[in-house]
Short mmCIF file of C-alpha atoms in Angstrom, two decimals:
data_model
loop_
_atom_site.label_atom_id
_atom_site.label_comp_id
_atom_site.label_asym_id
_atom_site.label_seq_id
_atom_site.Cartn_x
_atom_site.Cartn_y
_atom_site.Cartn_z
CA MET A 1 -25.94 -38.51 -7.56
CA GLU A 2 -24.80 -38.27 -3.84
CA ILE A 3 -21.24 -39.01 -4.89
CA ASN A 4 -21.35 -36.22 -7.41
CA MET A 5 -22.63 -33.80 -4.87
CA ALA A 6 -20.11 -34.73 -2.37
CA LYS A 7 -17.35 -34.46 -4.95
CA HIS A 8 -18.71 -30.79 -5.99
CA LYS A 9 -18.69 -29.75 -2.38
CA LYS A 10 -15.07 -30.84 -1.80
CA GLU A 11 -13.88 -29.09 -5.00
CA LYS A 12 -15.74 -25.91 -3.98
CA SER A 13 -14.22 -26.01 -0.72
CA LYS A 14 -10.74 -26.33 -2.00
CA ALA A 15 -11.47 -23.55 -4.49
CA VAL A 16 -12.08 -21.17 -1.36
CA LEU A 17 -9.62 -22.48 1.03
CA GLY A 18 -6.99 -23.97 -1.12
CA GLU A 19 -4.61 -26.81 -0.12
CA GLN A 20 -3.48 -27.05 3.53
CA GLY A 21 -5.87 -24.19 4.48
CA ILE A 22 -3.97 -21.64 2.63
CA TYR A 23 -6.38 -19.06 1.11
CA ASP A 24 -6.18 -18.00 -2.37
CA ALA A 25 -7.53 -14.39 -2.80
CA ARG A 26 -8.18 -14.95 -6.48
CA THR A 27 -10.80 -17.43 -5.90
CA LEU A 28 -12.12 -15.35 -3.00
CA GLY A 29 -13.41 -12.71 -5.46
CA LYS A 30 -12.88 -8.90 -5.86
CA PRO A 31 -15.10 -7.66 -3.00
CA LYS A 32 -13.24 -9.91 -0.34
CA MET A 33 -9.91 -9.05 -1.81
CA LEU A 34 -10.60 -5.31 -1.30
CA ILE A 35 -11.65 -6.01 2.33
CA LEU A 36 -8.54 -8.04 3.09
CA GLY A 37 -6.60 -5.09 1.40
CA PHE A 38 -8.28 -2.61 3.84
CA GLN A 39 -7.20 -4.95 6.66
CA HIS A 40 -3.52 -4.68 5.66
CA THR A 41 -3.76 -0.91 5.32
CA PHE A 42 -5.14 -0.69 8.93
CA ALA A 43 -2.69 -3.08 10.18
CA MET A 44 0.25 -0.83 9.11
CA PHE A 45 -1.33 2.36 10.13
CA GLY A 46 -0.57 2.24 13.84
CA ALA A 47 3.12 2.07 13.33
CA THR A 48 3.49 3.99 10.06
CA VAL A 49 1.82 7.05 11.26
CA LEU A 50 3.69 7.26 14.60
CA VAL A 51 6.97 7.90 12.83
CA PRO A 52 5.83 11.17 11.41
CA LEU A 53 4.35 12.11 14.90
CA LEU A 54 7.77 11.43 16.41
CA THR A 55 9.94 13.22 13.76
CA GLY A 56 7.69 16.07 12.60
CA LEU A 57 7.47 14.68 9.01
CA ASN A 58 4.17 15.05 7.15
CA MET A 59 1.67 12.35 7.84
CA GLN A 60 0.00 12.43 4.34
CA THR A 61 3.51 12.29 2.73
CA THR A 62 4.14 9.12 4.83
CA LEU A 63 1.05 7.42 3.69
CA LEU A 64 1.58 8.23 0.04
CA MET A 65 5.25 7.05 0.17
CA ALA A 66 4.31 3.95 2.11
CA GLY A 67 1.84 3.09 -0.84
CA LEU A 68 4.16 4.21 -3.57
CA GLY A 69 7.10 2.48 -2.02
CA THR A 70 5.20 -0.79 -1.77
CA LEU A 71 4.23 -0.64 -5.35
CA LEU A 72 7.65 0.15 -6.36
CA PHE A 73 9.06 -2.88 -4.29
CA HIS A 74 6.34 -5.18 -6.04
CA LEU A 75 7.26 -3.98 -9.43
CA ILE A 76 11.01 -4.62 -8.77
CA THR A 77 10.38 -8.11 -7.11
CA LYS A 78 8.14 -9.16 -9.97
CA GLY A 79 4.92 -8.91 -7.71
CA LYS A 80 5.74 -12.23 -5.89
CA ILE A 81 6.17 -11.23 -2.26
CA PRO A 82 3.20 -10.30 -0.18
CA ALA A 83 5.06 -7.48 1.63
CA PHE A 84 3.99 -4.13 2.64
CA LEU A 85 6.53 -1.34 3.18
CA GLY A 86 5.85 1.30 5.94
CA SER A 87 7.77 3.62 8.08
CA SER A 88 10.86 2.48 9.64
CA PHE A 89 11.47 3.08 13.46
CA ALA A 90 15.36 2.17 13.09
CA PHE A 91 15.83 5.72 11.88
CA LEU A 92 14.18 7.61 14.67
CA GLY A 93 17.51 8.03 16.28
CA GLY A 94 18.99 9.62 13.10
CA TYR A 95 16.16 12.17 12.80
CA ALA A 96 16.51 12.95 16.60
CA ALA A 97 20.12 13.75 16.20
CA VAL A 98 20.01 15.76 12.93
CA ALA A 99 16.55 17.49 13.08
CA PRO A 100 15.29 17.13 16.81
CA MET A 101 11.58 18.40 17.26
CA ILE A 102 11.47 21.94 18.84
CA ASP A 103 8.98 22.36 21.56
CA GLY A 104 7.18 19.37 19.98
CA LYS A 105 7.13 21.24 16.53
CA PRO A 106 8.90 20.05 13.33
CA ASN A 107 12.56 21.16 12.85
CA ASN A 108 11.55 22.35 9.28
CA GLU A 109 15.23 23.74 8.72
CA MET A 110 16.92 20.53 9.33
CA LEU A 111 14.35 17.91 8.25
CA PRO A 112 15.64 18.03 4.63
CA TYR A 113 19.14 17.35 5.78
CA ALA A 114 17.93 14.36 7.74
CA CYS A 115 16.02 13.14 4.69
CA LEU A 116 19.14 13.53 2.64
CA GLY A 117 20.75 11.02 5.07
CA VAL A 118 18.03 8.67 4.58
CA VAL A 119 18.49 8.70 1.00
CA CYS A 120 21.95 7.88 1.06
CA ALA A 121 21.05 5.15 3.57
CA GLY A 122 18.60 3.66 1.11
CA LEU A 123 21.46 3.69 -1.62
CA VAL A 124 23.67 1.40 0.69
CA TYR A 125 21.01 -1.35 0.04
CA LEU A 126 22.19 -1.26 -3.61
CA ILE A 127 25.75 -2.14 -2.55
CA LEU A 128 24.74 -5.21 -0.72
CA ALA A 129 22.50 -6.19 -3.71
CA ALA A 130 25.61 -5.76 -5.92
CA LEU A 131 27.39 -8.30 -3.80
CA PHE A 132 24.70 -10.87 -4.40
CA ALA A 133 25.10 -10.13 -8.22
CA ILE A 134 28.88 -10.55 -8.06
CA PHE A 135 29.23 -13.49 -5.82
CA PRO A 136 27.15 -16.78 -5.85
CA ILE A 137 24.24 -16.41 -3.43
CA GLN A 138 25.07 -19.51 -1.67
CA LYS A 139 28.49 -18.04 -0.63
CA VAL A 140 26.78 -14.87 0.63
CA MET A 141 23.88 -16.55 2.44
CA ARG A 142 26.42 -18.80 4.54
CA PHE A 143 26.61 -15.63 6.53
CA PHE A 144 22.72 -15.65 6.99
CA PRO A 145 21.66 -19.18 8.04
CA PRO A 146 18.52 -20.04 9.97
CA VAL A 147 20.55 -20.15 13.26
CA VAL A 148 21.12 -16.44 12.59
CA THR A 149 18.00 -15.16 10.87
CA GLY A 150 15.51 -17.39 13.11
CA PRO A 151 16.48 -15.74 16.40
CA ILE A 152 16.64 -12.14 14.61
CA ILE A 153 12.99 -12.80 13.61
CA ILE A 154 12.21 -13.76 17.17
CA ALA A 155 13.87 -10.77 18.62
CA ILE A 156 11.96 -8.46 16.16
CA GLY A 157 8.77 -9.50 17.60
CA LEU A 158 9.87 -9.65 21.13
CA SER A 159 11.64 -6.28 20.91
CA LEU A 160 8.38 -4.73 19.69
CA SER A 161 6.41 -6.39 22.54
CA SER A 162 7.13 -3.54 25.09
CA SER A 163 5.68 -0.98 22.71
CA ALA A 164 2.48 -3.13 22.48
CA VAL A 165 2.03 -3.29 26.22
CA GLU A 166 2.70 0.40 26.72
CA ASN A 167 0.02 1.11 24.44
CA CYS A 168 -2.27 -1.28 26.17
CA LYS A 169 -1.60 0.32 29.36
CA THR A 170 -3.31 3.64 28.25
CA ASN A 171 -6.74 1.88 28.34
CA TRP A 172 -6.55 -1.87 29.14
CA PRO A 173 -10.29 -2.44 28.78
CA LEU A 174 -10.04 -1.22 25.04
CA ALA A 175 -6.94 -3.01 24.45
CA LEU A 176 -8.61 -6.33 25.74
CA ILE A 177 -11.62 -5.78 23.64
CA ALA A 178 -9.51 -5.53 20.46
CA LEU A 179 -7.44 -8.49 21.38
CA ALA A 180 -10.65 -10.65 22.52
CA VAL A 181 -12.32 -9.72 19.24
CA ILE A 182 -9.36 -10.75 17.07
CA ILE A 183 -8.89 -14.05 18.85
CA ILE A 184 -12.67 -14.82 18.61
CA CYS A 185 -12.82 -14.23 15.08
CA ASN A 186 -9.80 -16.08 14.06
CA ILE A 187 -10.53 -19.29 16.18
CA TRP A 188 -14.16 -19.44 16.11
CA GLY A 189 -15.12 -17.22 13.33
CA LYS A 190 -16.75 -18.51 9.91
CA GLY A 191 -16.29 -17.40 6.48
CA MET A 192 -14.97 -13.97 5.74
CA VAL A 193 -14.96 -13.06 9.42
CA LYS A 194 -12.25 -15.64 10.05
CA ILE A 195 -9.74 -14.05 7.68
CA ILE A 196 -10.36 -10.26 8.57
CA PRO A 197 -10.06 -10.49 12.37
CA ILE A 198 -7.66 -7.44 12.64
CA LEU A 199 -10.16 -5.21 10.91
CA VAL A 200 -13.18 -6.34 12.81
CA GLY A 201 -11.05 -5.98 15.95
CA ILE A 202 -10.43 -2.48 15.09
CA ILE A 203 -13.95 -1.47 14.22
CA VAL A 204 -15.54 -3.08 17.34
CA SER A 205 -12.99 -1.54 19.71
CA TYR A 206 -13.41 1.79 18.07
CA ILE A 207 -16.94 1.79 18.51
CA ALA A 208 -16.44 0.68 22.29
CA ALA A 209 -14.09 3.70 22.56
CA VAL A 210 -16.70 5.94 21.11
CA CYS A 211 -19.26 4.66 23.66
CA MET A 212 -16.62 5.18 26.56
CA ASN A 213 -15.98 8.73 25.29
CA ALA A 214 -12.25 7.77 24.55
CA VAL A 215 -12.23 9.43 21.27
CA ASP A 216 -11.64 13.12 20.47
CA PHE A 217 -13.39 14.17 17.38
CA THR A 218 -11.77 17.76 17.30
CA LEU A 219 -9.07 16.90 14.75
CA ILE A 220 -11.74 15.35 12.38
CA LYS A 221 -13.88 18.53 12.35
CA GLU A 222 -10.75 20.80 11.69
CA ALA A 223 -9.29 18.71 8.75
CA ALA A 224 -10.11 19.47 5.24
CA TRP A 225 -11.41 16.71 3.02
CA ILE A 226 -8.84 16.88 0.16
CA GLY A 227 -5.42 18.20 0.29
CA PHE A 228 -1.96 17.51 -1.69
CA PRO A 229 0.23 15.02 0.32
CA ILE A 230 3.48 16.47 -0.37
CA THR A 231 4.61 19.86 1.17
CA GLU A 232 7.98 21.77 0.71
CA GLU A 233 9.00 21.43 4.17
CA GLY A 234 10.63 18.06 4.21
CA MET A 235 11.57 17.90 0.59
CA VAL A 236 15.41 17.41 -0.19
CA PHE A 237 14.95 19.28 -3.42
CA GLY A 238 15.68 23.12 -3.22
CA ASN A 239 16.10 22.75 0.69
CA VAL A 240 19.62 21.53 1.01
CA SER A 241 22.25 24.26 0.43
CA ASN A 242 24.85 23.76 3.08
CA SER A 243 27.29 21.07 2.11
CA GLY A 244 28.75 20.87 5.69
CA LEU A 245 25.45 20.04 7.23
CA ALA A 246 24.51 17.67 4.30
CA LEU A 247 27.90 15.63 4.88
CA SER A 248 27.43 15.60 8.69
CA SER A 249 23.82 14.41 8.25
CA ILE A 250 24.93 11.71 5.78
CA ILE A 251 27.59 10.40 8.07
CA ALA A 252 25.18 10.33 11.07
CA ILE A 253 22.27 8.49 9.45
CA MET A 254 23.88 6.17 6.68
CA PRO A 255 25.31 3.79 9.00
CA ILE A 256 21.79 2.95 10.33
CA SER A 257 21.30 1.10 7.00
CA LEU A 258 23.59 -1.70 8.42
CA ALA A 259 20.98 -2.44 10.79
CA THR A 260 17.85 -2.09 8.53
CA MET A 261 19.46 -4.35 5.90
CA MET A 262 19.88 -7.23 8.39
CA GLU A 263 16.22 -6.50 9.42
CA HIS A 264 15.22 -6.58 5.94
CA ILE A 265 16.80 -10.18 5.58
CA GLY A 266 15.04 -11.26 8.72
CA ASP A 267 11.78 -9.93 7.43
CA ILE A 268 11.86 -11.53 4.04
CA SER A 269 12.99 -14.74 5.86
CA ALA A 270 9.90 -14.36 8.08
CA ILE A 271 7.70 -13.93 5.00
CA SER A 272 9.23 -16.97 3.38
CA ALA A 273 8.69 -19.03 6.39
CA THR A 274 5.04 -17.89 6.81
CA THR A 275 4.20 -18.49 3.14
CA GLU A 276 6.36 -21.63 2.59
CA ARG A 277 7.91 -19.88 -0.49
CA ASN A 278 11.58 -19.34 -0.82
CA PHE A 279 11.59 -15.67 -1.60
CA LEU A 280 15.35 -15.59 -0.72
CA ALA A 281 16.01 -17.66 -3.99
CA ASP A 282 13.14 -16.11 -6.17
CA PRO A 283 13.00 -13.33 -6.78
CA GLY A 284 16.10 -13.26 -4.80
CA LEU A 285 17.59 -10.99 -2.15
CA LYS A 286 19.28 -8.71 -4.60
CA LYS A 287 15.99 -7.73 -5.93
CA THR A 288 14.31 -7.30 -2.65
CA LEU A 289 17.04 -5.28 -1.25
CA VAL A 290 16.89 -2.99 -4.46
CA GLY A 291 13.20 -2.53 -3.96
CA ASP A 292 13.50 -1.75 -0.19
CA GLY A 293 16.49 0.62 -0.83
CA LEU A 294 14.99 2.58 -3.71
CA ALA A 295 11.60 2.84 -1.96
CA THR A 296 13.48 4.36 1.02
CA SER A 297 15.45 6.92 -1.17
CA MET A 298 12.35 7.84 -3.13
CA SER A 299 10.28 8.45 0.18
CA ALA A 300 13.13 10.60 1.73
CA LEU A 301 13.58 12.73 -1.47
CA PHE A 302 9.94 13.85 -1.03
CA GLY A 303 10.21 14.37 2.72
CA GLY A 304 8.71 11.02 3.78
CA PRO A 305 10.50 8.62 6.30
CA ALA A 306 12.55 5.66 5.44
CA ASN A 307 10.54 2.58 4.40
CA THR A 308 10.93 -1.13 5.42
CA THR A 309 9.12 -4.48 5.10
CA TYR A 310 6.57 -4.46 7.99
CA GLY A 311 6.51 -7.08 10.54
CA GLU A 312 2.76 -6.07 11.39
CA ASN A 313 1.61 -7.04 7.72
CA THR A 314 3.59 -10.35 8.08
CA GLY A 315 1.71 -11.05 11.32
CA VAL A 316 -1.62 -10.53 9.14
CA ILE A 317 -0.79 -12.95 6.70
CA ALA A 318 0.40 -15.44 9.27
CA LEU A 319 -3.04 -14.94 10.97
CA THR A 320 -5.26 -14.98 7.91
CA LYS A 321 -3.17 -17.43 5.62
CA VAL A 322 -3.93 -15.21 2.60
CA TYR A 323 -0.73 -15.04 0.96
CA ASP A 324 -1.74 -13.38 -2.48
CA PRO A 325 0.55 -10.33 -3.06
CA ARG A 326 -2.28 -8.66 -4.90
CA VAL A 327 -4.12 -8.07 -1.64
CA VAL A 328 -1.01 -6.16 -0.32
CA ARG A 329 -1.04 -4.09 -3.57
CA ILE A 330 -4.59 -3.16 -2.93
CA ALA A 331 -3.39 -1.89 0.48
CA ALA A 332 -0.77 0.18 -1.27
CA VAL A 333 -3.32 1.79 -3.61
CA VAL A 334 -5.63 2.64 -0.66
CA ALA A 335 -2.85 4.10 1.20
CA VAL A 336 -2.18 6.27 -1.74
CA LEU A 337 -5.77 7.31 -2.23
CA LEU A 338 -6.26 7.99 1.60
CA SER A 339 -3.07 10.19 1.50
CA PHE A 340 -4.95 12.81 -0.28
CA SER A 341 -7.49 13.23 2.47
CA PRO A 342 -6.47 15.29 5.57
CA LYS A 343 -9.91 14.27 7.04
CA PHE A 344 -9.01 10.54 6.82
CA ALA A 345 -5.46 11.12 8.35
CA ALA A 346 -7.31 12.82 11.25
CA VAL A 347 -9.54 9.78 11.62
CA ILE A 348 -6.75 7.51 12.01
CA ASN A 349 -5.24 9.89 14.52
CA THR A 350 -8.31 9.45 16.62
CA ILE A 351 -7.93 5.83 17.05
CA PRO A 352 -6.81 5.23 20.75
CA SER A 353 -3.32 4.05 21.17
CA ALA A 354 -4.80 1.21 23.39
CA ILE A 355 -6.59 -0.36 20.34
CA ILE A 356 -3.30 -0.33 18.49
CA GLY A 357 -1.82 -1.99 21.51
CA GLY A 358 -4.39 -4.73 21.45
CA VAL A 359 -3.89 -5.35 17.75
CA SER A 360 -0.10 -5.34 18.15
CA PHE A 361 -0.16 -7.82 21.09
CA VAL A 362 -1.18 -10.52 18.80
CA LEU A 363 0.79 -9.33 15.62
CA TYR A 364 4.16 -8.98 17.42
CA GLY A 365 3.79 -12.34 18.99
CA MET A 366 2.96 -13.97 15.78
CA ILE A 367 6.26 -12.54 14.17
CA SER A 368 8.20 -14.23 17.02
CA GLY A 369 6.41 -17.41 16.44
CA VAL A 370 7.43 -17.37 12.79
CA GLY A 371 10.98 -17.00 14.00
CA VAL A 372 10.53 -20.20 16.22
CA ARG A 373 8.99 -22.02 13.22
CA ASN A 374 12.02 -21.02 11.07
CA VAL A 375 14.42 -22.52 13.33
CA VAL A 376 12.42 -25.67 14.01
CA GLU A 377 11.51 -26.38 10.25
CA ASN A 378 15.26 -25.85 9.35
CA LYS A 379 16.17 -28.42 11.83
CA VAL A 380 18.81 -26.30 13.52
CA ASP A 381 20.83 -28.67 15.62
CA LEU A 382 20.57 -27.27 19.26
CA THR A 383 22.92 -29.91 20.57
CA LYS A 384 25.79 -27.95 19.04
CA SER A 385 27.35 -25.44 21.21
CA ARG A 386 28.14 -22.93 18.48
CA ASN A 387 24.49 -22.90 17.63
CA LEU A 388 23.40 -22.28 21.17
CA ILE A 389 25.92 -19.56 21.77
CA ILE A 390 25.00 -17.80 18.44
CA ILE A 391 21.18 -17.87 19.57
CA ALA A 392 21.98 -16.73 23.03
CA VAL A 393 24.10 -13.88 22.00
CA ILE A 394 21.54 -12.73 19.54
CA LEU A 395 18.59 -12.82 21.84
CA VAL A 396 20.35 -11.24 25.05
CA THR A 397 21.90 -8.42 22.98
CA ALA A 398 18.79 -7.61 20.97
CA LEU A 399 16.66 -7.58 24.16
CA GLY A 400 19.01 -6.46 26.79
CA LEU A 401 21.60 -4.14 25.27
CA GLY A 402 19.54 -0.83 24.59
CA SER A 403 21.72 0.75 21.97
CA LEU A 404 25.46 1.08 21.24
CA ASP A 405 26.61 4.77 21.03
CA PHE A 406 30.09 5.73 19.84
CA THR A 407 31.86 8.58 18.31
CA ILE A 408 33.69 8.98 15.00
CA GLY A 409 35.41 12.20 14.82
CA LYS A 410 32.95 14.83 15.47
CA PHE A 411 29.91 12.52 14.81
CA ASN A 412 27.90 10.59 17.28
CA ILE A 413 26.55 7.34 15.92
CA SER A 414 23.92 5.20 17.63
CA LEU A 415 23.31 1.60 16.61
CA THR A 416 20.03 -0.16 17.76
CA ALA A 417 20.27 -3.17 19.90
CA LEU A 418 18.69 -5.27 17.10
CA ALA A 419 21.41 -3.96 14.65
CA VAL A 420 24.15 -5.12 17.19
CA ALA A 421 22.59 -8.36 17.65
CA ALA A 422 22.41 -9.10 13.95
CA ILE A 423 26.00 -8.14 13.31
CA ALA A 424 27.06 -10.17 16.29
CA GLY A 425 25.37 -13.24 15.16
CA ILE A 426 26.71 -12.93 11.59
CA VAL A 427 30.23 -12.42 12.98
CA LEU A 428 30.05 -15.57 15.34
CA ASN A 429 28.55 -17.70 12.71
CA ALA A 430 31.48 -16.74 10.15
CA VAL A 431 34.02 -17.26 12.92
CA PHE A 432 32.90 -20.40 14.80
CA PRO A 433 33.74 -23.71 12.97
CA GLY A 434 30.92 -26.02 11.73
CA ASN A 435 29.02 -23.72 9.59
CA ASP A 436 27.54 -26.53 7.43
CA TYR A 437 24.51 -24.36 6.17
CA VAL A 438 23.82 -24.88 2.41
CA PHE A 439 21.45 -22.45 0.86
CA LYS A 440 19.02 -24.07 -1.55
CA MET A 441 17.93 -21.98 -4.50
CA ASP A 442 15.01 -24.27 -5.58
CA SER A 443 13.90 -25.95 -2.35
CA ASP A 444 10.81 -28.30 -2.50
CA LYS A 445 9.22 -25.92 0.04
CA SER A 446 9.51 -22.99 -2.17
CA LYS A 447 8.01 -24.85 -5.24
CA GLU A 448 5.24 -26.92 -3.60
CA PRO A 449 2.74 -24.20 -2.62
CA GLU A 450 3.14 -22.15 -5.75
CA GLU A 451 1.88 -25.28 -7.67
CA LYS A 452 -0.94 -25.55 -5.38
CA THR A 453 -2.55 -22.12 -5.18
CA ASP A 454 -0.53 -20.13 -7.90
CA ALA A 455 -1.43 -17.08 -5.85
CA ALA A 456 1.83 -15.32 -6.61
CA ASN A 457 1.31 -15.32 -10.44
#
């Protein structure tokens, strides 16, 4: 009897936790999956809503396209990857060049032209995806070994770290409250509290902000409860009539896709390393690139920002160990529903930036940690000078360069430091002798967790 009870408890524990401590949201139940979905929604809010604030794009449109873009990505990638697509910061320079804000107000005349440039940038993803369809993926992936993608992932997290600190500086007590709650919940929390530390951290720190009179409720009082999320101001349809402006906008913005595609590969590598599933092989980069590119083009057509796979949400899945893509799709649906409420958008706007900083403090560090793990688990030989030089160039360029500005004809083009670092790493890896990396389509690491939890099916 005692033996049977012990066996029952052991099986029940596995049903909830899964093998190796990996949570399977299917066994957690629908109520807990909904809460986890809300957590992912809140994790992406801070960065996603910042882009429309900086560019003049509509915030409700941004939320709608983040949700629809994520669902489109999951449809194209067969629902296998727990990735959320939010607003891309890489295109901020393009928006500033084509449609700069006027006295803090949106440049409604030029925003459609900037969005047209982003539409074309999204279509560039399809070209790289076609290369994966034409050439064997092993040949293409020789340009993206762990010695390149690992440091890029590390640089993604570290490059975001300054924004987290700057947000924290606005109110360190609030930031530390958010940070402390997240750490306490994740390390010492029990049951559901342990796997929703971000959501708990935001709620507790927001209550603290209210008690400290750090929240202005004016925006909430003035906002309507329901409103259509798409407006005419930013839409490409019907607002682009000058072919000269259209061409110059495309030339100015489209090259940015070279950077974001490299970041995309780094993000998919990070998610693969976090979940221990080889998404580079299945569903494959050609599908993930198509999903990300089409989501970006769709968003920009209707006046939304470029979409990109979100490091914040990768940090969440690394922290919670809930890898089920259905949780992310719940977050996408929540984002779509909330986009129809100006009142809710106003509530999000009242969250102090210090709280976002405290949350980001953990998540951005987790991204870099995943990059380190990618290098270690793939046994990158750091005794080889070629590998050390490649890593050194990527990290120093990404963290120290700033940006690379140059002119082609009449157009000024600016590449982010991360884009230059990615391109430099790829080129050095291709030029230096000793590239012995072999990309495995069906690695044991990609199969094993799927057999254990079956969370991706």
